[in-house]
Structure formats: C-alpha cells, structure tokens
Short mmCIF file of C-alpha atoms in Angstrom, two decimals:
data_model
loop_
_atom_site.label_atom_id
_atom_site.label_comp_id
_atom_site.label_asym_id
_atom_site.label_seq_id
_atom_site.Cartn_x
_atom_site.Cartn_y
_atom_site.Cartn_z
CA UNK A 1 124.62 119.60 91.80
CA UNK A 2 125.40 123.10 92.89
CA UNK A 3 125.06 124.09 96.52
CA UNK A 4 121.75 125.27 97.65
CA UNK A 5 122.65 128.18 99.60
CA UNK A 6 121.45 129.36 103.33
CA UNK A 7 119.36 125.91 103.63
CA UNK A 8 120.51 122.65 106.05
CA UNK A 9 118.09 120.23 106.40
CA UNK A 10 116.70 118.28 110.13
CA UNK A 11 115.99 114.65 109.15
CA UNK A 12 113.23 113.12 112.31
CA UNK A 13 114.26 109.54 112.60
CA UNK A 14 113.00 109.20 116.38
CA UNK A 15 110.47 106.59 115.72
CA UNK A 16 110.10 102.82 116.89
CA UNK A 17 108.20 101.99 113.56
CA UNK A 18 105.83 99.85 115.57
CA UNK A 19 103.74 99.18 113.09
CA UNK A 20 105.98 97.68 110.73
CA UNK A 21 106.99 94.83 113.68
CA UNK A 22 109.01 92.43 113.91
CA UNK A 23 111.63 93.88 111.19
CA UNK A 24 112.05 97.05 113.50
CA UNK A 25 113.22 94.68 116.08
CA UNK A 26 116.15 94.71 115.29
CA UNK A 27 116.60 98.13 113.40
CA UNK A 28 114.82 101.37 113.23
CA UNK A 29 112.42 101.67 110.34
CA UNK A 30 114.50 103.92 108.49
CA UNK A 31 117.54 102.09 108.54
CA UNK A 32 115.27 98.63 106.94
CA UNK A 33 116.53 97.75 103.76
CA UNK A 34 114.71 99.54 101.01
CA UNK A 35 115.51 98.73 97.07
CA UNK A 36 118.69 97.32 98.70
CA UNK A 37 119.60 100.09 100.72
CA UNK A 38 118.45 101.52 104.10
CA UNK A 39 115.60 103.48 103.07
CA UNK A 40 117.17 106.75 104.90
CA UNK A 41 120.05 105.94 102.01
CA UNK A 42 117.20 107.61 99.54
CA UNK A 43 116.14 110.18 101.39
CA UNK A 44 119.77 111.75 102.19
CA UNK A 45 120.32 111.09 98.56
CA UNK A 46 117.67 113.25 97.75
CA UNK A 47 118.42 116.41 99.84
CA UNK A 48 122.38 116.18 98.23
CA UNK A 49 121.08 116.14 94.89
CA UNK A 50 118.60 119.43 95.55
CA UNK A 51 122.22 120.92 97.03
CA UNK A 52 121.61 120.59 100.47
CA UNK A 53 125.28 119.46 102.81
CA UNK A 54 124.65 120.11 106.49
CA UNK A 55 122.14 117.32 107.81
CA UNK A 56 120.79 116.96 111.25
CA UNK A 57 119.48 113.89 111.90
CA UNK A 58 117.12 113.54 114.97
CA UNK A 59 117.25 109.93 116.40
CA UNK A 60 116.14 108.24 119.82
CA UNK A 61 115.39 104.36 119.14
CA UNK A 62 118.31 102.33 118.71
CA UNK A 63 120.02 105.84 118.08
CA UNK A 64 123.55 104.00 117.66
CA UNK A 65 122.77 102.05 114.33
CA UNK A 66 122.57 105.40 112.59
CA UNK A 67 125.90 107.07 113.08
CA UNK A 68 127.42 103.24 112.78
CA UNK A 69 125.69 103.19 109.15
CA UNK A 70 126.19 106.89 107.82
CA UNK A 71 129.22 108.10 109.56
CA UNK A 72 130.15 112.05 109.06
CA UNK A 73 128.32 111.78 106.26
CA UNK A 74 131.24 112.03 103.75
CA UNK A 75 130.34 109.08 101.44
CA UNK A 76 126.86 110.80 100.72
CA UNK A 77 128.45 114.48 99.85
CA UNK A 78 126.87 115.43 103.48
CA UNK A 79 127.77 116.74 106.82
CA UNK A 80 125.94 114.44 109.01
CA UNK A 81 125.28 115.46 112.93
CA UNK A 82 123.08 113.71 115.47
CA UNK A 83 121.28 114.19 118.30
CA UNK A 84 119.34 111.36 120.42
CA UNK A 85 116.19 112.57 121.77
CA UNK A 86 116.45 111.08 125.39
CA UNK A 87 112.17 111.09 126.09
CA UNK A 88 110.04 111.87 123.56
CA UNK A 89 109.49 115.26 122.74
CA UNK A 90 106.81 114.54 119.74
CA UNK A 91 107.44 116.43 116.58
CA UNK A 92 108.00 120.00 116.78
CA UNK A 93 109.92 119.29 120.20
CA UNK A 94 112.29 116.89 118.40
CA UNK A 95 112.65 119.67 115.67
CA UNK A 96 113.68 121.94 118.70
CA UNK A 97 115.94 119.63 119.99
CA UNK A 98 118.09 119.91 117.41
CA UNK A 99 118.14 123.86 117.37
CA UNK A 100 121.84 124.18 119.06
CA UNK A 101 123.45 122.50 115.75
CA UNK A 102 121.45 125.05 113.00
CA UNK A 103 123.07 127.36 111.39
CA UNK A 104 120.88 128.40 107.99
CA UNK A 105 118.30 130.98 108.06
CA UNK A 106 116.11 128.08 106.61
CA UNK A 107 115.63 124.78 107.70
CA UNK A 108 113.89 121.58 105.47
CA UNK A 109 112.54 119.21 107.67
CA UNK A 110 111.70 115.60 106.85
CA UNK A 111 109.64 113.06 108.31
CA UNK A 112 112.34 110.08 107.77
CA UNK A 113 109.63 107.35 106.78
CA UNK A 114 108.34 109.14 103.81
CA UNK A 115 108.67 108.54 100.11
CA UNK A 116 108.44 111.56 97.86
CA UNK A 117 108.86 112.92 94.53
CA UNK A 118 109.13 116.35 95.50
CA UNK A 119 110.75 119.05 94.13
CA UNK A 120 113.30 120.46 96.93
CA UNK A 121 113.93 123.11 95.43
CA UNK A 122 110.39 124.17 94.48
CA UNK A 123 109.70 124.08 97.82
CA UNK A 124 112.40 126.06 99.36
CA UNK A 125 111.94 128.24 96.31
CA UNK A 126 107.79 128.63 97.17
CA UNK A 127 109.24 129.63 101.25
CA UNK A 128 111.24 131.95 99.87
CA UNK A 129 109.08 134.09 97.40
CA UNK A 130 106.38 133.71 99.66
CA UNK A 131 108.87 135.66 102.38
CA UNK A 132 106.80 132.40 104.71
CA UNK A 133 107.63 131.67 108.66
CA UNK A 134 106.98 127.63 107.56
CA UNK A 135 106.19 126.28 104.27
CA UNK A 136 104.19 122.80 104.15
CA UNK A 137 104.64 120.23 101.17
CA UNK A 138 100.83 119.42 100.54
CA UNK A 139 100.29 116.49 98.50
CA UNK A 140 96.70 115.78 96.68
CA UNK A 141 95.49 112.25 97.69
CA UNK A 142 92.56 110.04 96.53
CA UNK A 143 91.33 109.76 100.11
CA UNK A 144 91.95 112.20 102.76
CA UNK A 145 89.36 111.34 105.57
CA UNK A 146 92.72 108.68 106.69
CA UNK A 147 94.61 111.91 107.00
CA UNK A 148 94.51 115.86 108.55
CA UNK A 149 93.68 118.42 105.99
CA UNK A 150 95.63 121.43 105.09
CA UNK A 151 93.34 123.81 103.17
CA UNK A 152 94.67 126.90 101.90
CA UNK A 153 93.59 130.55 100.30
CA UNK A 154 94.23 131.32 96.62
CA UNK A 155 97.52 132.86 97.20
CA UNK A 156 98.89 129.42 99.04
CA UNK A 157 98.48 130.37 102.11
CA UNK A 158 97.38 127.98 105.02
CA UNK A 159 93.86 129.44 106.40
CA UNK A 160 93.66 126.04 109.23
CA UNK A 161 94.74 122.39 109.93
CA UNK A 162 91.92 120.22 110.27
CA UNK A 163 91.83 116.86 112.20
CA UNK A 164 90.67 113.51 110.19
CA UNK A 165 87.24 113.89 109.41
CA UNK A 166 84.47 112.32 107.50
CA UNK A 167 83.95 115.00 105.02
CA UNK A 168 87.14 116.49 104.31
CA UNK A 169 86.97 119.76 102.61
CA UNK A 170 90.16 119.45 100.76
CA UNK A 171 92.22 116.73 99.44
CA UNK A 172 95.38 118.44 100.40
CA UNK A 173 97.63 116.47 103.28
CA UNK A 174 100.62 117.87 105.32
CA UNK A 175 103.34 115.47 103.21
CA UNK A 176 105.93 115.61 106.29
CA UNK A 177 107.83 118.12 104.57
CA UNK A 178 108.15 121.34 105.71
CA UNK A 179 110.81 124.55 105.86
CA UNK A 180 111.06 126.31 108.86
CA UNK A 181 112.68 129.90 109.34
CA UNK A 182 115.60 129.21 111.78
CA UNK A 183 114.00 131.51 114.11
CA UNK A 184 110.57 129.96 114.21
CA UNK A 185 113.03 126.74 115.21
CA UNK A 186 114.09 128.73 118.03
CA UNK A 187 110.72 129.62 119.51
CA UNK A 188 109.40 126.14 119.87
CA UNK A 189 109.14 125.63 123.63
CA UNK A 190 112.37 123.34 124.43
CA UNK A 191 112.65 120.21 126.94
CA UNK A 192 108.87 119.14 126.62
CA UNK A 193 106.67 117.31 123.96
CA UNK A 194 105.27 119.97 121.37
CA UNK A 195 103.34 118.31 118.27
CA UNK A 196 103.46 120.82 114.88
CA UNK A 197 99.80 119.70 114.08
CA UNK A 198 97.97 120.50 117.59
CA UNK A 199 100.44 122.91 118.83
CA UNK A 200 103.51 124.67 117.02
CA UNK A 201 101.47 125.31 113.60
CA UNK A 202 97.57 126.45 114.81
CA UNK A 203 99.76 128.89 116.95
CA UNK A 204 101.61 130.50 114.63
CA UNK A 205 98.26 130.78 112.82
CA UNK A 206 96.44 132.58 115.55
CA UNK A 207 99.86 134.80 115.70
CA UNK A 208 99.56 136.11 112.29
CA UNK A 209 102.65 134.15 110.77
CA UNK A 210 102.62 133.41 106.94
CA UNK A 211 102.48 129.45 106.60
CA UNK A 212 102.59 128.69 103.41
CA UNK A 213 101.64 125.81 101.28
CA UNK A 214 103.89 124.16 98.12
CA UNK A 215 100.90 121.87 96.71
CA UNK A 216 101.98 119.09 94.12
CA UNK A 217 100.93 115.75 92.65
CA UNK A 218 104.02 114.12 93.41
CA UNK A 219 105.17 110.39 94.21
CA UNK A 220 104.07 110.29 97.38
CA UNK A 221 104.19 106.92 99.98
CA UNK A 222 104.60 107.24 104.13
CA UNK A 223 106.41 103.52 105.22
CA UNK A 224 104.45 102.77 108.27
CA UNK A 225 102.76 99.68 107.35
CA UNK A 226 104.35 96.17 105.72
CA UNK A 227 102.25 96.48 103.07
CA UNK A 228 103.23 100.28 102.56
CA UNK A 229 107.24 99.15 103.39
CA UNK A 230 106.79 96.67 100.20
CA UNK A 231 104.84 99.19 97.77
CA UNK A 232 108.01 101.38 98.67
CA UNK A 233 110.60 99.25 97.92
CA UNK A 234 109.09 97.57 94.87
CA UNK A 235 108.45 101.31 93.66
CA UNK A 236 111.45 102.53 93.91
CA UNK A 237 113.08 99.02 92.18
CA UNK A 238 111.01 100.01 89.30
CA UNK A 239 111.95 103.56 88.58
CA UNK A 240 108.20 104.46 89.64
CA UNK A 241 109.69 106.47 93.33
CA UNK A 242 112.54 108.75 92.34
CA UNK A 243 115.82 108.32 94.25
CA UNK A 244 119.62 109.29 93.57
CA UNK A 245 120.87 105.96 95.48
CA UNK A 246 119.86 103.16 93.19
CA UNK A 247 123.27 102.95 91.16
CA UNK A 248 122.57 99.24 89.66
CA UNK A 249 119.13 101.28 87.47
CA UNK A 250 115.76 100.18 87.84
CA UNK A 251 113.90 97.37 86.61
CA UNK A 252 111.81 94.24 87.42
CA UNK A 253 114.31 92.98 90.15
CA UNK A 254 117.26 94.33 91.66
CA UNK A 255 119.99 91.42 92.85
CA UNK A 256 122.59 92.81 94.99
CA UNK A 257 125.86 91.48 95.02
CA UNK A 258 126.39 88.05 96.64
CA UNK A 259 122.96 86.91 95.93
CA UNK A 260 122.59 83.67 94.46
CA UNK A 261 119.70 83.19 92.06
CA UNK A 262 118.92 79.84 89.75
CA UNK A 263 118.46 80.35 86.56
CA UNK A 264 115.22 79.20 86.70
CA UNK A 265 113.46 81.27 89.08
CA UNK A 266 111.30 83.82 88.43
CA UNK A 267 111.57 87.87 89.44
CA UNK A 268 109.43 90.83 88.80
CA UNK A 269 107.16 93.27 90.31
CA UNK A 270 110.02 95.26 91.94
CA UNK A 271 111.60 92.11 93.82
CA UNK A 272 114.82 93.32 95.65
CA UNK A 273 117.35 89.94 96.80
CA UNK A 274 119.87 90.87 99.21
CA UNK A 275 123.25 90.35 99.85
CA UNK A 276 124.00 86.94 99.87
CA UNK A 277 120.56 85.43 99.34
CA UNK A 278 119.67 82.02 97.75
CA UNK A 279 116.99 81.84 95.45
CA UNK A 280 116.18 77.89 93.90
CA UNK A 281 114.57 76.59 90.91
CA UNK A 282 111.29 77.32 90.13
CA UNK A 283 110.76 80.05 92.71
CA UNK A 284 108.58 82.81 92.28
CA UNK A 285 109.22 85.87 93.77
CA UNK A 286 106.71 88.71 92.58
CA UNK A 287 106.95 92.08 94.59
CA UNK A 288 109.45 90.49 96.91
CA UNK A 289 111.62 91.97 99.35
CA UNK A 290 114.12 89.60 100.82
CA UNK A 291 116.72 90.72 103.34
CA UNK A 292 120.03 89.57 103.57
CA UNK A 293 120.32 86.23 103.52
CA UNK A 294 117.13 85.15 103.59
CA UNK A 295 116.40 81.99 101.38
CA UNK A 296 113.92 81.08 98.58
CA UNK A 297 113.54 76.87 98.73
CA UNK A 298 112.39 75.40 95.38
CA UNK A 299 109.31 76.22 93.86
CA UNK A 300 108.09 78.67 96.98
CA UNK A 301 105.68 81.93 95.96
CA UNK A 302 106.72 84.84 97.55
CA UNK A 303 104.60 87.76 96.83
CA UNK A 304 104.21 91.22 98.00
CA UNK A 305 106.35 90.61 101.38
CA UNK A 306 109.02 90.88 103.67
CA UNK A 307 111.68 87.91 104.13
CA UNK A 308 113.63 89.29 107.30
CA UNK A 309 117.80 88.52 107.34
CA UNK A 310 118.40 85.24 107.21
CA UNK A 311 114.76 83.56 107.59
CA UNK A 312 114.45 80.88 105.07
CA UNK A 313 110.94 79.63 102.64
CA UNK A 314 111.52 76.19 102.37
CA UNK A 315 110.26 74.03 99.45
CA UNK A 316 106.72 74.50 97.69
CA UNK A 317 106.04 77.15 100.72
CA UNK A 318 103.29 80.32 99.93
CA UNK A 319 103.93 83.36 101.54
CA UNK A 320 101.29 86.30 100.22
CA UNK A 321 100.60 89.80 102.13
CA UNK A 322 102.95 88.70 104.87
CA UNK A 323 106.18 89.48 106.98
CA UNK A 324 108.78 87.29 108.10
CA UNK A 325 110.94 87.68 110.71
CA UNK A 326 114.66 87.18 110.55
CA UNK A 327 116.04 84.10 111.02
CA UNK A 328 112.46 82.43 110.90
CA UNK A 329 112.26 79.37 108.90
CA UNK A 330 108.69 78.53 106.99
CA UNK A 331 108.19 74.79 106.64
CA UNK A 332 107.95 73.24 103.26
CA UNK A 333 104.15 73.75 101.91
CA UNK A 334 103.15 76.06 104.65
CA UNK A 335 100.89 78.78 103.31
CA UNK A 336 101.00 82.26 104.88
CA UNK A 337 98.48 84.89 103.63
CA UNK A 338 97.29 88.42 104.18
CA UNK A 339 98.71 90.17 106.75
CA UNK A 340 100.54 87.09 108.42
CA UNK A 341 103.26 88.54 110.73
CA UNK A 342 106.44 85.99 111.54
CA UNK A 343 108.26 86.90 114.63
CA UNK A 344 112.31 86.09 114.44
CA UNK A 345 113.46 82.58 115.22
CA UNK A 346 110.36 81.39 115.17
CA UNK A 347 109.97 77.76 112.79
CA UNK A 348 107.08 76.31 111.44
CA UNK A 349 107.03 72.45 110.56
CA UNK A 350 106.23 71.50 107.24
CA UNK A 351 102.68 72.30 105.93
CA UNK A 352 102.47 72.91 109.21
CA UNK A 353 100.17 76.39 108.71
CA UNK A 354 97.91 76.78 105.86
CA UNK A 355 94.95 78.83 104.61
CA UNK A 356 93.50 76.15 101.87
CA UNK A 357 93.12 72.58 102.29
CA UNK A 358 95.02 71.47 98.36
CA UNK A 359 98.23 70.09 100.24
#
C-alpha cells in the first residue's frame, strides 16, 4: 500500500479494561488475544494498510507489555513510539500527551478497544476536503440512547454533542475515530485531565472551528464487555470484522499452531484455539475463544466465552455466556452460565457449580 502522506496516527491504549476482568489481570485489554492475535495486532494492521507508518501509541496500565510485544514497530511496516501516561489525563489530555512526538499536519486518533470497518482513507480524505480542525467517524447504530449523539448539518458538519439521552435525535455515535489538525493537538491544555466529549470538542464548537463528521454504516464493535470481547473475536475469525492480520483466512475456527484438537470435536461459530491448546473428543466449542493453553476435557460445551491461558474444562463441563480465568480449572459436570466470571487459579470440584439439577 502506498504511503499516505502528511498523516501519523496516536493509538489511546491507557485503559485498565475493567470491565472485561479477570483476563485484564494479567494484560491490558488491547494486548488480549483476539482471532489469535492481540487485538491491537488488527488495529495497527489496519492503519499500515490505509498507508499510515509513524504510530504513537499512548499507554499507562501495564505500559511495559506493549513495547515488549510490538517493538519499533518494524515487523508491522510501522514506526512505533510510546509514551506512558503517568496519572490519568482522560482522553483529549492523553492525546496531548503525546504532542512532543507529532510531526504530520494531521493526526488519526484511535480509541484502541474498537473494532471497525472504516475506511481510513475516506476519513482523512472527508478532513481534508472539508479544510476541518477535527473530523469524527460517526457510525449509525440500532440504539443510540446507550451512547452520546453526534448530530450534524447537511454539509457534515457537527452542530453539538449530546449526552445519552432517552430520545436521541440522531442515530449517529462518535466511533472513537477522529483526525485532529496537529495544531488543534497542540492547544489542548497539557499536564491535567481534559475529556474530548465535555471539554476539548463543545469548545472548539463555541470557537467557531469546523468539526466535521465522516458518517458510515461500517463494521462497527467497542471491546469493553466479555460478551462484546467474544462477538469480536468470533467476528473477525469469520471474515465478518475486516482486518489485515489474520494470515491463516477466515472461517468457522481458527487453530493456531501447537494446538491440539481430536478429530472428533466439534468447532464453529468463530472459535479461535490457541497456541498449544488441547481440545478432546466430543467437545463442543461454538463461539469459543480459548487462550493459550487452556484445555477442552471430553465432551465439555463451550459456548460464546473466554477460556483464560492455561485454565482447563474438565470432562462433560458447560460453560455458556461466561469467562474463565487463567489457570482456573472447572470441575467435571460443573455448569457455568450467563455472565459467570472465573477469577485465575481458582478450582471448582466436580459438578461442584451448576445452574440445572440433570447431573
């Protein structure tokens, strides 16, 4: 892909994922493997394929892990920087915080827990004809009273930014995408916590600056919940989320290498098996995500959830709607539904938790 001229990109990875506990015990939620990969993998695919090299990523919890994974950069096609946020700074001050390493007149900036089929391009391409201070990816969704709504004029242009209401007058969301003139960067108020929603952007409207909407239809998925985390990864195992890091194609399962899966199990839905995992006979595994190591006993269900590193689903076990920690162990015939959270280490004895009474 050609190089996308006078545009870098700020990648906000900050977050302690809190929501998506216990598997961000042990790594920040963008570094969880997603469709085999840490889902950031996807993301900095993404902004190499629309062109983009020079990548800043913002980080603060368990800041280390990411420069240990990713490096310089150079195995992506990117030039990788940090910079650890040392207190929280919210969102536009962890965009400012990264100001001394710009060097582009325009800046993409991405929320790093979100999922999206975007167009990159379009969107720096809408900034630029627009001649815009910020440009906002606005996604249409089904249900925005769960969200803020952007409504804009019929030229694009952002006329407010509402806070969640009942009776949202437009079904267009910020998407956690936005480009920022390097300047506008600049003016953000540095060393204290600034929020874009309540602060950075409702100023610049009351200033007169152009802010700019790109509105699309677009995959679109934010990772904060488990059952959110799961929809992503089976997704993007399926070829249904786009993403330039899935080398092994798409399908009903992906099986990375080392796994160890009997011939007669069963896989679909978007079921990823990690490195070295062991999967038995007669084991279902239907929208599946199972970490490294982790372990399918004979005949266990395993659908729609997280199995953390090396936790184990012993024999006949149920787990539905639920998370596991790593290195947990689920006693033979236990039965874990909806919403069920595991925390690491922890073991349950054999049918020793159930929902139904059919042991």
């Amino acid at each position: 892909m050609s190089e996308l001229q006078g545009a870098e990109a700020v990648v906000l990875v900050g977050g302690k994922g809190t929501r998506l506990r216990p598997l961000t015990l042990s790594a920040p939620k963008p570094m969880l493997p997603t469709a085999g990969v840490p889902f950031l993998t996807h993301l900095l695919s993404r902004i190499r394929e629309a062109g983009i090299r020079h990548v800043v990523l913002g980080t603060s919890y368990k800041a280390e892990v990411f420069e240990e994974h990713f490096g310089d950069g150079a195995d992506l096609g990117l030039e990788l920087e940090y910079v650890v946020e040392e207190e929280p700074l919210d969102t536009a001050g962890a965009i400012r915080n990264v100001a001394h390493l710009l060097r582009e007149p325009d800046v993409m900036i991405f929320n790093g827990d979100i999922l999206s089929g975007v167009d990159l391009r379009g969107v720096l391409n809408t900034h630029r004809t627009a001649e815009a201070d910020v440009t906002l990816h606005l996604v249409k969704v089904d249900d925005p009273r769960r969200f803020g709504c952007v409504p804009t004029d019929e030229d694009g242009r952002v006329t407010a930014f509402l806070e969640k209401t009942e009776n949202p007058p437009t079904d267009q969301i910020n998407a956690g995408c936005y480009v920022f003139k390097r300047e506008v960067v600049e003016a953000i108020p540095a060393g204290r916590p600034v929020s874009v929603e309540r602060e950075t952007f409702p100023g610049l409207l009351a200033g007169g600056a152009r802010l700019q909407g790109h509105v699309d239809t677009s995959y679109w998925l934010d990772l904060g919940t488990p059952a959110a985390f799961v929809q992503g990864s089976t997704d993007l195992v399926r070829g249904i989320a786009p993403s330039a890091a899935l080398t092994e194609g798409t399908g009903e399962a992906l099986i990375k290498a080392g796994a160890t899966v009997h011939e007669g199990a069963v896989l679909r839905g978007g079921t990823t098996v990690g490195a070295g995992c062991t999967v038995a006979e007669g084991a279902v595994l239907d929208g599946a995500v199972l970490f490294a190591g982790a372990v399918s006993g004979e005949g266990a269900v395993v659908e729609r959830s997280v199995v953390g590193a090396g936790a184990l689903v012993q024999a006949g076990a149920v787990v539905a709607d639920a998370v596991i920690g790593d290195g947990a162990v689920i006693g033979a015939r236990c039965e874990l539904r909806d919403g069920v959270r595991v925390w690491p280490g922890v073991v349950l004895p054999e049918a020793g938790v159930r929902f139904s009474a059919d042991v």
